[in-house]
Short mmCIF file of C-alpha atoms in Angstrom, two decimals:
data_model
loop_
_atom_site.label_atom_id
_atom_site.label_comp_id
_atom_site.label_asym_id
_atom_site.label_seq_id
_atom_site.Cartn_x
_atom_site.Cartn_y
_atom_site.Cartn_z
CA MET A 1027 -4.10 78.38 26.66
CA GLN A 1028 -2.53 78.25 30.09
CA PRO A 1029 -5.46 76.60 31.56
CA GLN A 1030 -5.29 73.98 28.95
CA ILE A 1031 -1.64 73.36 29.82
CA CYS A 1032 -2.43 72.96 33.41
CA TYR A 1033 -5.15 70.47 32.80
CA ASN A 1034 -2.92 68.43 30.18
CA SER A 1035 0.00 68.59 32.88
CA SER A 1036 -2.44 67.33 35.75
CA MET A 1037 -4.03 64.72 33.44
CA SER A 1038 -0.37 63.29 32.68
CA THR A 1039 0.43 63.37 36.30
CA LEU A 1040 -2.88 61.54 37.29
CA ILE A 1041 -2.18 58.88 34.61
CA THR A 1042 1.38 58.34 35.60
CA ILE A 1043 0.34 57.86 39.09
CA GLY A 1044 -2.41 55.40 38.05
CA ILE A 1045 0.02 53.37 36.32
CA ILE A 1046 2.30 53.13 39.10
CA VAL A 1047 -0.23 52.63 41.70
CA LEU A 1048 -1.23 49.45 39.41
CA SER A 1049 2.19 48.48 39.16
CA VAL A 1050 2.65 48.73 42.98
CA LEU A 1051 -0.39 46.52 43.34
CA ILE A 1052 0.79 43.91 41.16
CA MET A 1053 4.13 43.98 42.81
CA SER A 1054 2.20 43.48 46.29
CA PHE A 1055 0.32 40.58 45.04
CA LEU A 1056 3.22 38.50 43.41
CA THR A 1057 3.66 35.42 45.56
CA LEU A 1058 6.72 33.90 45.02
CA VAL A 1059 9.21 35.74 47.39
CA PRO A 1060 6.53 36.14 50.23
CA GLY A 1061 5.86 32.37 50.01
CA THR A 1062 9.49 31.68 50.13
CA PHE A 1063 9.92 34.12 53.14
CA ALA A 1064 6.99 32.22 55.03
CA LEU A 1065 8.64 28.76 54.32
CA PHE A 1066 12.10 30.28 55.29
CA SER A 1067 10.64 31.78 58.65
CA HIS A 1068 8.94 28.44 59.37
CA TYR A 1069 11.97 26.52 59.02
CA ALA A 1070 14.14 29.21 60.97
CA GLN A 1071 11.67 29.08 64.03
CA GLY A 1072 11.87 25.39 64.27
CA ARG A 1073 15.72 25.50 64.02
CA PHE A 1074 16.82 28.58 66.00
CA SER A 1075 15.61 31.04 68.96
CA LYS A 1076 13.03 33.42 68.26
CA LYS A 1077 15.62 36.29 68.39
CA HIS A 1078 17.84 34.51 65.74
CA ALA A 1079 15.12 33.50 63.49
CA SER A 1080 13.96 37.28 63.69
CA ASP A 1081 17.35 38.38 62.87
CA LEU A 1082 17.70 36.18 59.68
CA SER A 1083 14.23 37.23 58.61
CA PHE A 1084 15.48 40.69 58.60
CA PHE A 1085 18.52 39.93 56.25
CA PHE A 1086 16.03 38.10 53.90
CA LEU A 1087 14.07 41.31 53.92
CA LEU A 1088 17.38 43.16 53.34
CA GLY A 1089 18.13 40.98 50.53
CA ALA A 1090 14.87 41.14 48.53
CA GLU A 1091 14.83 45.13 48.93
CA ILE A 1092 18.26 45.41 47.63
CA THR A 1093 17.61 43.30 44.56
CA ALA A 1094 14.31 45.09 43.99
CA SER A 1095 16.12 48.32 44.24
CA CYS A 1096 19.03 47.51 42.01
CA VAL A 1097 16.82 46.11 39.32
CA PHE A 1098 14.64 49.10 39.32
CA LEU A 1099 17.51 51.63 39.48
CA SER A 1100 19.23 49.72 36.54
CA THR A 1101 16.02 49.77 34.67
CA PHE A 1102 15.37 53.48 35.19
CA ILE A 1103 18.92 54.39 34.05
CA ILE A 1104 18.72 52.23 30.82
CA VAL A 1105 15.26 53.85 30.04
CA ALA A 1106 16.62 57.41 30.81
CA VAL A 1107 19.73 56.79 28.63
CA PHE A 1108 17.43 55.38 25.67
CA ILE A 1109 15.08 58.24 25.92
CA ALA A 1110 17.80 60.68 25.77
CA ASP A 1111 19.84 59.33 23.06
CA THR A 1112 16.63 58.83 20.80
CA PRO A 1113 14.73 62.12 21.36
CA SER A 1114 12.84 62.01 18.21
CA THR A 1115 11.97 58.49 18.11
CA ASP A 1116 8.33 57.69 17.30
CA THR A 1117 7.63 55.44 20.43
CA SER A 1118 4.36 54.32 19.34
CA LEU A 1119 5.53 50.86 18.33
CA LEU A 1120 7.26 50.31 21.65
CA THR A 1121 4.11 51.37 23.32
CA TRP A 1122 2.00 48.83 21.24
CA LEU A 1123 4.85 46.18 22.07
CA PHE A 1124 4.26 46.87 25.92
CA ILE A 1125 0.40 46.95 25.32
CA ILE A 1126 0.72 43.37 23.89
CA ILE A 1127 3.22 42.55 26.76
CA MET A 1128 0.50 43.54 29.33
CA ILE A 1129 -2.26 41.56 27.76
CA ILE A 1130 -0.02 38.52 27.60
CA LEU A 1131 0.86 39.01 31.25
CA SER A 1132 -2.82 39.52 32.31
CA LEU A 1133 -3.74 36.11 30.62
CA THR A 1134 -0.72 34.37 31.89
CA SER A 1135 -1.51 35.70 35.43
CA LEU A 1136 -5.12 34.33 35.31
CA LEU A 1137 -4.33 30.98 33.77
CA PHE A 1138 -0.99 30.08 34.44
CA TYR A 1139 0.35 31.95 37.63
CA PHE A 1140 -0.91 29.15 39.77
CA ARG A 1141 -0.66 25.49 38.96
CA PRO A 1142 -3.87 23.57 38.83
CA GLY A 1143 -4.89 22.10 42.28
CA ARG A 1144 -6.08 23.21 45.76
CA GLY A 1145 -2.50 24.33 46.76
CA THR A 1146 -0.48 27.46 45.97
CA GLU A 1147 2.21 25.83 43.65
CA LEU A 1148 3.50 28.60 41.15
CA PHE A 1149 4.40 28.49 37.47
CA ILE A 1150 7.84 27.63 38.20
CA SER A 1151 9.47 24.19 37.59
CA ARG A 1152 9.39 21.69 40.35
CA LYS A 1153 13.15 21.52 40.04
CA ILE A 1154 13.41 25.44 41.07
CA ALA A 1155 10.62 24.89 43.45
CA ARG A 1156 12.77 22.21 45.24
CA ALA A 1157 15.97 24.10 45.07
CA ILE A 1158 14.20 27.07 46.71
CA ASP A 1159 12.75 24.68 49.54
CA HIS A 1160 16.23 23.32 50.16
CA GLN A 1161 17.71 26.75 50.47
CA ALA A 1162 14.81 27.96 52.75
CA ARG A 1163 15.22 24.80 54.87
CA ASN A 1164 19.09 25.03 55.13
CA VAL A 1165 19.70 28.71 55.97
CA LYS A 1166 22.17 28.99 58.82
CA ASN A 1167 23.50 32.62 58.89
CA ARG A 1168 22.75 36.04 57.73
CA SER A 1169 24.63 35.83 54.34
CA ASP A 1170 22.47 32.75 53.50
CA ALA A 1171 19.23 34.44 54.53
CA PHE A 1172 20.50 37.41 52.45
CA VAL A 1173 21.34 35.62 49.27
CA LEU A 1174 17.89 33.72 49.58
CA GLY A 1175 15.88 36.98 49.78
CA ALA A 1176 17.88 38.33 46.99
CA LEU A 1177 18.00 35.49 44.52
CA CYS A 1178 14.54 33.91 45.26
CA GLY A 1179 12.22 36.18 43.22
CA THR A 1180 14.49 35.71 39.98
CA PRO A 1181 11.76 33.37 38.17
CA GLU A 1182 9.41 36.26 38.65
CA LEU A 1183 11.26 38.79 36.69
CA ILE A 1184 9.02 38.07 33.70
CA PHE A 1185 6.21 39.52 35.54
CA THR A 1186 8.28 42.52 37.02
CA VAL A 1187 10.54 43.54 34.35
CA PRO A 1188 8.01 44.97 32.11
CA LEU A 1189 6.59 46.98 35.17
CA PHE A 1190 9.87 48.38 36.03
CA ILE A 1191 10.23 49.68 32.30
CA ILE A 1192 6.73 51.10 32.21
CA THR A 1193 7.11 52.76 35.60
CA SER A 1194 10.53 54.38 34.64
CA CYS A 1195 8.97 55.56 31.58
CA GLU A 1196 6.22 57.30 33.48
CA ILE A 1197 8.28 58.75 36.21
CA LEU A 1198 10.50 60.30 33.30
CA GLN A 1199 7.33 61.97 32.00
CA LEU A 1200 7.39 63.91 35.02
CA SER A 1201 9.96 66.75 35.38
CA SER A 1202 13.04 65.63 37.45
CA THR A 1203 12.34 68.35 39.92
CA HIS A 1204 8.50 67.46 40.29
CA PRO A 1205 8.11 66.45 43.80
CA MET A 1206 6.15 63.51 42.85
CA SER A 1207 8.89 61.56 40.86
CA SER A 1208 11.29 60.90 44.01
CA MET A 1209 8.33 59.93 46.15
CA LEU A 1210 6.87 57.69 43.48
CA SER A 1211 10.22 55.79 43.04
CA ILE A 1212 10.56 55.31 46.74
CA VAL A 1213 6.95 53.80 47.08
CA TYR A 1214 7.69 51.44 44.03
CA ILE A 1215 11.13 50.43 45.22
CA VAL A 1216 9.68 49.50 48.77
CA ALA A 1217 6.35 47.87 47.56
CA PRO A 1218 7.76 44.36 46.70
CA ILE A 1219 8.89 43.92 50.60
CA VAL A 1220 5.46 45.22 52.03
CA PRO A 1221 3.99 41.53 52.13
CA LEU A 1222 7.11 40.27 53.84
CA ILE A 1223 6.96 42.68 56.42
CA ILE A 1224 3.43 41.81 57.04
CA TYR A 1225 4.26 37.98 57.06
CA ARG A 1226 7.32 38.89 59.65
CA TRP A 1227 4.94 40.63 61.87
CA GLN A 1228 2.46 37.67 61.83
CA PHE A 1229 5.09 35.04 62.67
CA LEU A 1230 6.39 37.50 65.54
CA HIS A 1231 2.94 37.52 66.97
CA GLY A 1232 2.43 33.90 67.17
CA HIS A 1233 1.05 32.99 63.54
CA ASN A 1234 2.67 30.00 61.75
CA LEU A 1235 2.94 28.66 58.32
CA ALA A 1236 -0.30 26.83 58.56
CA ASP A 1237 -2.06 30.09 59.19
CA ILE A 1238 -0.33 31.92 56.44
CA GLN A 1239 -0.85 28.95 53.87
CA ARG A 1240 -4.71 28.87 54.65
CA ALA A 1241 -4.91 32.38 53.94
CA ARG A 1242 -2.96 31.96 50.61
CA VAL A 1243 -5.19 29.18 49.65
CA HIS A 1244 -8.10 31.09 50.46
CA ASP A 1245 -6.97 34.17 48.48
CA LYS A 1246 -5.61 32.34 45.50
CA LEU A 1247 -8.51 33.30 43.07
CA PHE A 1248 -8.61 36.88 44.28
CA THR A 1249 -4.80 37.17 43.76
CA ARG A 1250 -5.24 35.76 40.19
CA LEU A 1251 -7.86 38.25 39.52
CA ILE A 1252 -6.10 41.22 40.79
CA LEU A 1253 -2.93 40.41 38.90
CA SER A 1254 -4.79 39.86 35.61
CA ILE A 1255 -7.27 42.94 35.83
CA SER A 1256 -4.25 45.13 36.90
CA TYR A 1257 -2.06 44.08 33.91
CA LEU A 1258 -5.16 44.60 31.69
CA ILE A 1259 -5.99 48.01 33.08
CA ILE A 1260 -2.52 49.10 32.57
CA ALA A 1261 -2.97 48.07 28.85
CA VAL A 1262 -5.89 49.91 28.53
CA ILE A 1263 -4.50 53.19 29.91
CA LEU A 1264 -1.49 53.04 27.45
CA ILE A 1265 -4.01 52.44 24.65
CA GLN A 1266 -6.14 55.49 25.72
CA PHE A 1267 -3.52 57.79 26.85
CA ARG A 1268 -0.05 57.03 25.31
CA ILE A 1269 -0.92 55.90 21.62
#
């Protein structure tokens, strides 16, 4: 029986890694925070020296990373407490709930994440979009940049919180001493700021907002497909291996 146990353990680890990789992919392709960062960097470079603009962009990155870390760690603790307090609960109903949520997010990403038109306007209300633009335009110091980075992704929590919950559940499937659990947690926490690091590098090497916006418009359909397909694959994996 030991080979079968090893096989099941290996399969479970691969499934966990697969779900987390898909979640990381989704987090990396969500565009509200990167779009805000690009807009903020454009305004900062027009108002301040290159050194000061780079300094402000670092604090924007720091704010975005701390928010992502806090949301993930809070979710992880809540999920861990829930699982510890209800060890005998049949979780199939909750699994089906998250399967439905993943399917809804898949359709939402495909149909509604971007507003109709040639630009890259997102699903957020125009009032929120104007508020974000106003804050990005008027950043003056490190604390302003930090707060903007920390809060601008709030409207996308509907897309990310279900991923935080599922990822927490999957990491908890692994033993707390499993070497993969800590590494997967770190990768997942860092993933949301990878696009920001890429944009920051582009701005530091002579690219401007127009260059980035052209790429965003060109990649809009691809982004929608990646988000939609990734959510859908997570739902399929949950149906196949977690029911």
